[in-house]
Amino acid sequence: MGNAEVMVTARMGVGKKEEGNRVLASLGTNASKAVNQLYDYVIERGVLPFDDRVEERRPHSRAEVEAAVGLVDSLVAPVAEPYRSMSTKDARLARLGIAGAAGEGRR
């Protein structure tokens, strides 16, 4: 199909369309751009961004992992024996259960 553009249509109530267009405009976008972004998301990830049924299967982004590491690091607790010989990075990854952590080829 190449770079040819096609039209996608959707049916909804007039009120929903008008309110949605107002919100999209306030966000600096429009329905066409939002639908394109939705398609990009679905194509890239294979899931809907708002489908609760697949939330637990959704892979964690690097930002989410880093946020989790930050939360873990903010908790004050004595250093457990297994972590004493690890680098800070390896200990963080080990606490999160990330494969390859704890000195198994990571430095």
Short mmCIF file of N, CA and C in Angstrom, two decimals:
data_model
loop_
_atom_site.label_atom_id
_atom_site.label_comp_id
_atom_site.label_asym_id
_atom_site.label_seq_id
_atom_site.Cartn_x
_atom_site.Cartn_y
_atom_site.Cartn_z
N MET A 1 0.82 -1.19 0.00
CA MET A 1 0.00 0.00 0.00
C MET A 1 0.86 1.25 0.00
N GLY A 2 2.12 1.14 0.42
CA GLY A 2 3.04 2.27 0.35
C GLY A 2 2.64 3.42 1.24
N ASN A 3 2.78 4.63 0.70
CA ASN A 3 2.48 5.83 1.47
C ASN A 3 1.09 6.37 1.20
N ALA A 4 0.26 5.62 0.48
CA ALA A 4 -1.10 6.07 0.20
C ALA A 4 -1.85 6.24 1.51
N GLU A 5 -2.67 7.26 1.59
CA GLU A 5 -3.45 7.49 2.80
C GLU A 5 -4.87 6.99 2.59
N VAL A 6 -5.44 6.43 3.64
CA VAL A 6 -6.82 5.97 3.61
C VAL A 6 -7.57 6.64 4.74
N MET A 7 -8.89 6.62 4.66
CA MET A 7 -9.71 7.22 5.69
C MET A 7 -10.26 6.14 6.60
N VAL A 8 -10.21 6.37 7.90
CA VAL A 8 -10.79 5.48 8.89
C VAL A 8 -11.99 6.22 9.48
N THR A 9 -13.13 5.55 9.60
CA THR A 9 -14.31 6.20 10.16
C THR A 9 -14.71 5.51 11.46
N ALA A 10 -15.39 6.26 12.30
CA ALA A 10 -15.89 5.72 13.57
C ALA A 10 -17.26 6.32 13.83
N ARG A 11 -18.13 5.56 14.46
CA ARG A 11 -19.46 6.05 14.80
C ARG A 11 -19.53 6.31 16.30
N MET A 12 -20.10 7.47 16.65
CA MET A 12 -20.31 7.84 18.05
C MET A 12 -21.36 8.92 18.11
N GLY A 13 -21.84 9.20 19.29
CA GLY A 13 -22.83 10.25 19.47
C GLY A 13 -22.23 11.62 19.20
N VAL A 14 -23.09 12.54 18.78
CA VAL A 14 -22.65 13.90 18.46
C VAL A 14 -21.99 14.56 19.67
N GLY A 15 -22.61 14.43 20.83
CA GLY A 15 -22.07 15.05 22.04
C GLY A 15 -20.68 14.54 22.39
N LYS A 16 -20.50 13.23 22.26
CA LYS A 16 -19.18 12.65 22.54
C LYS A 16 -18.14 13.20 21.57
N LYS A 17 -18.51 13.29 20.30
CA LYS A 17 -17.57 13.81 19.29
C LYS A 17 -17.19 15.25 19.60
N GLU A 18 -18.20 16.08 19.89
CA GLU A 18 -17.92 17.49 20.17
C GLU A 18 -17.05 17.66 21.40
N GLU A 19 -17.40 16.96 22.49
CA GLU A 19 -16.61 17.07 23.72
C GLU A 19 -15.20 16.51 23.51
N GLY A 20 -15.11 15.38 22.82
CA GLY A 20 -13.80 14.80 22.52
C GLY A 20 -12.93 15.75 21.71
N ASN A 21 -13.52 16.38 20.70
CA ASN A 21 -12.77 17.34 19.88
C ASN A 21 -12.29 18.53 20.70
N ARG A 22 -13.13 18.99 21.66
CA ARG A 22 -12.71 20.09 22.53
C ARG A 22 -11.51 19.68 23.38
N VAL A 23 -11.58 18.49 23.96
CA VAL A 23 -10.48 18.02 24.81
C VAL A 23 -9.22 17.82 23.98
N LEU A 24 -9.36 17.19 22.82
CA LEU A 24 -8.19 16.98 21.96
C LEU A 24 -7.56 18.31 21.56
N ALA A 25 -8.40 19.30 21.22
CA ALA A 25 -7.88 20.62 20.85
C ALA A 25 -7.12 21.25 22.03
N SER A 26 -7.66 21.08 23.24
CA SER A 26 -6.97 21.65 24.42
C SER A 26 -5.62 20.96 24.66
N LEU A 27 -5.49 19.74 24.14
CA LEU A 27 -4.23 19.00 24.26
C LEU A 27 -3.31 19.25 23.07
N GLY A 28 -3.75 20.11 22.15
CA GLY A 28 -2.93 20.46 21.00
C GLY A 28 -2.95 19.43 19.89
N THR A 29 -4.03 18.67 19.80
CA THR A 29 -4.11 17.64 18.76
C THR A 29 -5.53 17.58 18.21
N ASN A 30 -5.79 16.61 17.37
CA ASN A 30 -7.13 16.42 16.81
C ASN A 30 -7.41 14.93 16.68
N ALA A 31 -8.63 14.60 16.25
CA ALA A 31 -9.04 13.19 16.18
C ALA A 31 -8.15 12.39 15.23
N SER A 32 -7.80 12.95 14.11
CA SER A 32 -6.98 12.23 13.14
C SER A 32 -5.61 11.89 13.72
N LYS A 33 -4.98 12.86 14.38
CA LYS A 33 -3.67 12.60 14.99
C LYS A 33 -3.79 11.59 16.13
N ALA A 34 -4.87 11.69 16.92
CA ALA A 34 -5.06 10.77 18.04
C ALA A 34 -5.26 9.34 17.54
N VAL A 35 -6.03 9.16 16.47
CA VAL A 35 -6.24 7.83 15.91
C VAL A 35 -4.93 7.29 15.35
N ASN A 36 -4.15 8.13 14.69
CA ASN A 36 -2.85 7.69 14.18
C ASN A 36 -1.94 7.25 15.32
N GLN A 37 -1.94 8.01 16.42
CA GLN A 37 -1.11 7.64 17.57
C GLN A 37 -1.60 6.32 18.18
N LEU A 38 -2.92 6.13 18.22
CA LEU A 38 -3.47 4.88 18.73
C LEU A 38 -3.00 3.70 17.87
N TYR A 39 -3.10 3.84 16.57
CA TYR A 39 -2.65 2.78 15.67
C TYR A 39 -1.15 2.51 15.85
N ASP A 40 -0.34 3.57 15.97
CA ASP A 40 1.10 3.39 16.19
C ASP A 40 1.35 2.59 17.47
N TYR A 41 0.63 2.94 18.54
CA TYR A 41 0.78 2.27 19.83
C TYR A 41 0.42 0.79 19.71
N VAL A 42 -0.73 0.51 19.09
CA VAL A 42 -1.21 -0.87 18.96
C VAL A 42 -0.26 -1.70 18.09
N ILE A 43 0.22 -1.11 17.01
CA ILE A 43 1.15 -1.81 16.12
C ILE A 43 2.45 -2.12 16.85
N GLU A 44 2.97 -1.16 17.60
CA GLU A 44 4.25 -1.33 18.29
C GLU A 44 4.16 -2.33 19.44
N ARG A 45 3.06 -2.26 20.23
CA ARG A 45 2.98 -3.05 21.46
C ARG A 45 2.06 -4.26 21.37
N GLY A 46 1.16 -4.27 20.41
CA GLY A 46 0.23 -5.40 20.27
C GLY A 46 -0.88 -5.43 21.30
N VAL A 47 -1.09 -4.32 22.02
CA VAL A 47 -2.16 -4.21 23.01
C VAL A 47 -2.77 -2.82 22.93
N LEU A 48 -3.98 -2.69 23.46
CA LEU A 48 -4.60 -1.37 23.57
C LEU A 48 -4.04 -0.67 24.80
N PRO A 49 -3.87 0.65 24.76
CA PRO A 49 -3.29 1.36 25.91
C PRO A 49 -4.24 1.42 27.11
N PHE A 50 -5.51 1.10 26.91
CA PHE A 50 -6.50 1.24 27.97
C PHE A 50 -7.23 -0.06 28.24
N ASP A 51 -6.68 -1.20 27.84
CA ASP A 51 -7.32 -2.49 28.02
C ASP A 51 -6.81 -3.13 29.30
N ASP A 52 -7.62 -3.08 30.37
CA ASP A 52 -7.21 -3.61 31.67
C ASP A 52 -6.95 -5.11 31.64
N ARG A 53 -7.55 -5.83 30.71
CA ARG A 53 -7.39 -7.28 30.64
C ARG A 53 -5.96 -7.67 30.30
N VAL A 54 -5.21 -6.82 29.65
CA VAL A 54 -3.85 -7.18 29.25
C VAL A 54 -2.80 -6.42 30.05
N GLU A 55 -3.21 -5.66 31.04
CA GLU A 55 -2.27 -4.83 31.80
C GLU A 55 -1.14 -5.65 32.41
N GLU A 56 -1.46 -6.81 32.99
CA GLU A 56 -0.40 -7.58 33.63
C GLU A 56 0.57 -8.20 32.63
N ARG A 57 0.19 -8.29 31.36
CA ARG A 57 1.09 -8.84 30.34
C ARG A 57 1.92 -7.76 29.66
N ARG A 58 1.59 -6.51 29.90
CA ARG A 58 2.28 -5.41 29.24
C ARG A 58 3.72 -5.35 29.73
N PRO A 59 4.68 -5.29 28.80
CA PRO A 59 6.07 -5.19 29.24
C PRO A 59 6.33 -3.85 29.92
N HIS A 60 7.20 -3.86 30.89
CA HIS A 60 7.53 -2.62 31.60
C HIS A 60 8.54 -1.83 30.80
N SER A 61 8.28 -0.54 30.68
CA SER A 61 9.22 0.32 29.97
C SER A 61 10.43 0.59 30.87
N ARG A 62 11.49 1.07 30.27
CA ARG A 62 12.69 1.41 31.04
C ARG A 62 12.35 2.47 32.09
N ALA A 63 11.51 3.44 31.74
CA ALA A 63 11.13 4.49 32.69
C ALA A 63 10.39 3.90 33.88
N GLU A 64 9.52 2.91 33.64
CA GLU A 64 8.80 2.27 34.74
C GLU A 64 9.75 1.50 35.65
N VAL A 65 10.72 0.81 35.05
CA VAL A 65 11.70 0.07 35.85
C VAL A 65 12.53 1.04 36.68
N GLU A 66 12.96 2.14 36.06
CA GLU A 66 13.75 3.13 36.79
C GLU A 66 12.94 3.76 37.92
N ALA A 67 11.65 3.99 37.69
CA ALA A 67 10.79 4.54 38.74
C ALA A 67 10.67 3.54 39.89
N ALA A 68 10.55 2.26 39.56
CA ALA A 68 10.47 1.22 40.59
C ALA A 68 11.77 1.16 41.38
N VAL A 69 12.90 1.27 40.69
CA VAL A 69 14.20 1.28 41.36
C VAL A 69 14.28 2.48 42.30
N GLY A 70 13.81 3.64 41.84
CA GLY A 70 13.82 4.83 42.69
C GLY A 70 12.98 4.64 43.94
N LEU A 71 11.82 4.00 43.78
CA LEU A 71 10.96 3.72 44.94
C LEU A 71 11.66 2.78 45.90
N VAL A 72 12.23 1.71 45.37
CA VAL A 72 12.94 0.75 46.22
C VAL A 72 14.08 1.45 46.95
N ASP A 73 14.82 2.29 46.24
CA ASP A 73 15.95 2.99 46.86
C ASP A 73 15.52 3.98 47.92
N SER A 74 14.28 4.46 47.83
CA SER A 74 13.81 5.44 48.81
C SER A 74 13.43 4.78 50.13
N LEU A 75 13.28 3.47 50.13
CA LEU A 75 12.92 2.75 51.34
C LEU A 75 14.18 2.51 52.17
N VAL A 76 14.10 2.83 53.44
CA VAL A 76 15.26 2.67 54.32
C VAL A 76 15.17 1.31 54.99
N ALA A 77 16.20 0.51 54.80
CA ALA A 77 16.26 -0.82 55.43
C ALA A 77 17.72 -1.22 55.55
N PRO A 78 18.04 -2.04 56.53
CA PRO A 78 19.42 -2.51 56.63
C PRO A 78 19.78 -3.34 55.41
N VAL A 79 21.04 -3.30 55.03
CA VAL A 79 21.51 -4.05 53.87
C VAL A 79 21.55 -5.53 54.23
N ALA A 80 20.84 -6.34 53.47
CA ALA A 80 20.82 -7.78 53.70
C ALA A 80 22.15 -8.39 53.25
N GLU A 81 22.53 -9.47 53.87
CA GLU A 81 23.81 -10.11 53.60
C GLU A 81 24.06 -10.39 52.11
N PRO A 82 23.10 -10.93 51.36
CA PRO A 82 23.39 -11.25 49.95
C PRO A 82 23.78 -10.03 49.12
N TYR A 83 23.38 -8.84 49.53
CA TYR A 83 23.64 -7.64 48.74
C TYR A 83 24.96 -6.96 49.10
N ARG A 84 25.58 -7.33 50.19
CA ARG A 84 26.78 -6.64 50.67
C ARG A 84 27.93 -6.67 49.66
N SER A 85 28.09 -7.76 48.93
CA SER A 85 29.20 -7.89 47.99
C SER A 85 28.85 -7.39 46.59
N MET A 86 27.62 -6.94 46.38
CA MET A 86 27.19 -6.50 45.04
C MET A 86 27.40 -5.00 44.87
N SER A 87 27.54 -4.61 43.62
CA SER A 87 27.53 -3.17 43.33
C SER A 87 26.12 -2.66 43.58
N THR A 88 25.98 -1.36 43.75
CA THR A 88 24.67 -0.77 43.96
C THR A 88 23.73 -1.12 42.82
N LYS A 89 24.24 -1.03 41.59
CA LYS A 89 23.41 -1.33 40.41
C LYS A 89 22.94 -2.78 40.44
N ASP A 90 23.84 -3.72 40.70
CA ASP A 90 23.47 -5.13 40.72
C ASP A 90 22.49 -5.43 41.86
N ALA A 91 22.68 -4.79 43.00
CA ALA A 91 21.76 -5.01 44.12
C ALA A 91 20.37 -4.50 43.77
N ARG A 92 20.29 -3.34 43.11
CA ARG A 92 18.99 -2.80 42.69
C ARG A 92 18.29 -3.77 41.75
N LEU A 93 19.03 -4.24 40.76
CA LEU A 93 18.44 -5.15 39.77
C LEU A 93 18.04 -6.47 40.43
N ALA A 94 18.86 -6.96 41.34
CA ALA A 94 18.55 -8.22 42.02
C ALA A 94 17.28 -8.09 42.85
N ARG A 95 17.11 -6.95 43.53
CA ARG A 95 15.91 -6.74 44.34
C ARG A 95 14.67 -6.70 43.48
N LEU A 96 14.80 -6.25 42.26
CA LEU A 96 13.65 -6.21 41.35
C LEU A 96 13.47 -7.51 40.59
N GLY A 97 14.39 -8.44 40.77
CA GLY A 97 14.27 -9.74 40.11
C GLY A 97 14.55 -9.70 38.63
N ILE A 98 15.39 -8.76 38.19
CA ILE A 98 15.70 -8.63 36.77
C ILE A 98 16.78 -9.64 36.40
N ALA A 99 16.52 -10.41 35.33
CA ALA A 99 17.45 -11.45 34.90
C ALA A 99 18.82 -10.87 34.58
N GLY A 100 19.85 -11.62 34.88
CA GLY A 100 21.21 -11.20 34.59
C GLY A 100 21.80 -10.31 35.66
N ALA A 101 21.09 -10.12 36.75
CA ALA A 101 21.57 -9.25 37.82
C ALA A 101 22.58 -9.98 38.69
N ALA A 102 23.07 -9.30 39.67
CA ALA A 102 23.96 -9.85 40.69
C ALA A 102 25.26 -10.37 40.10
N GLY A 103 25.83 -9.60 39.18
CA GLY A 103 27.16 -9.92 38.69
C GLY A 103 27.21 -10.98 37.62
N GLU A 104 26.10 -11.37 37.07
CA GLU A 104 26.09 -12.40 36.03
C GLU A 104 26.29 -11.73 34.68
N GLY A 105 27.47 -11.20 34.46
CA GLY A 105 27.79 -10.57 33.19
C GLY A 105 27.41 -9.11 33.09
N ARG A 106 26.91 -8.51 34.15
CA ARG A 106 26.51 -7.10 34.11
C ARG A 106 27.50 -6.28 34.90
N ARG A 107 27.98 -5.24 34.32
CA ARG A 107 28.85 -4.28 35.01
C ARG A 107 28.72 -2.95 34.35
#
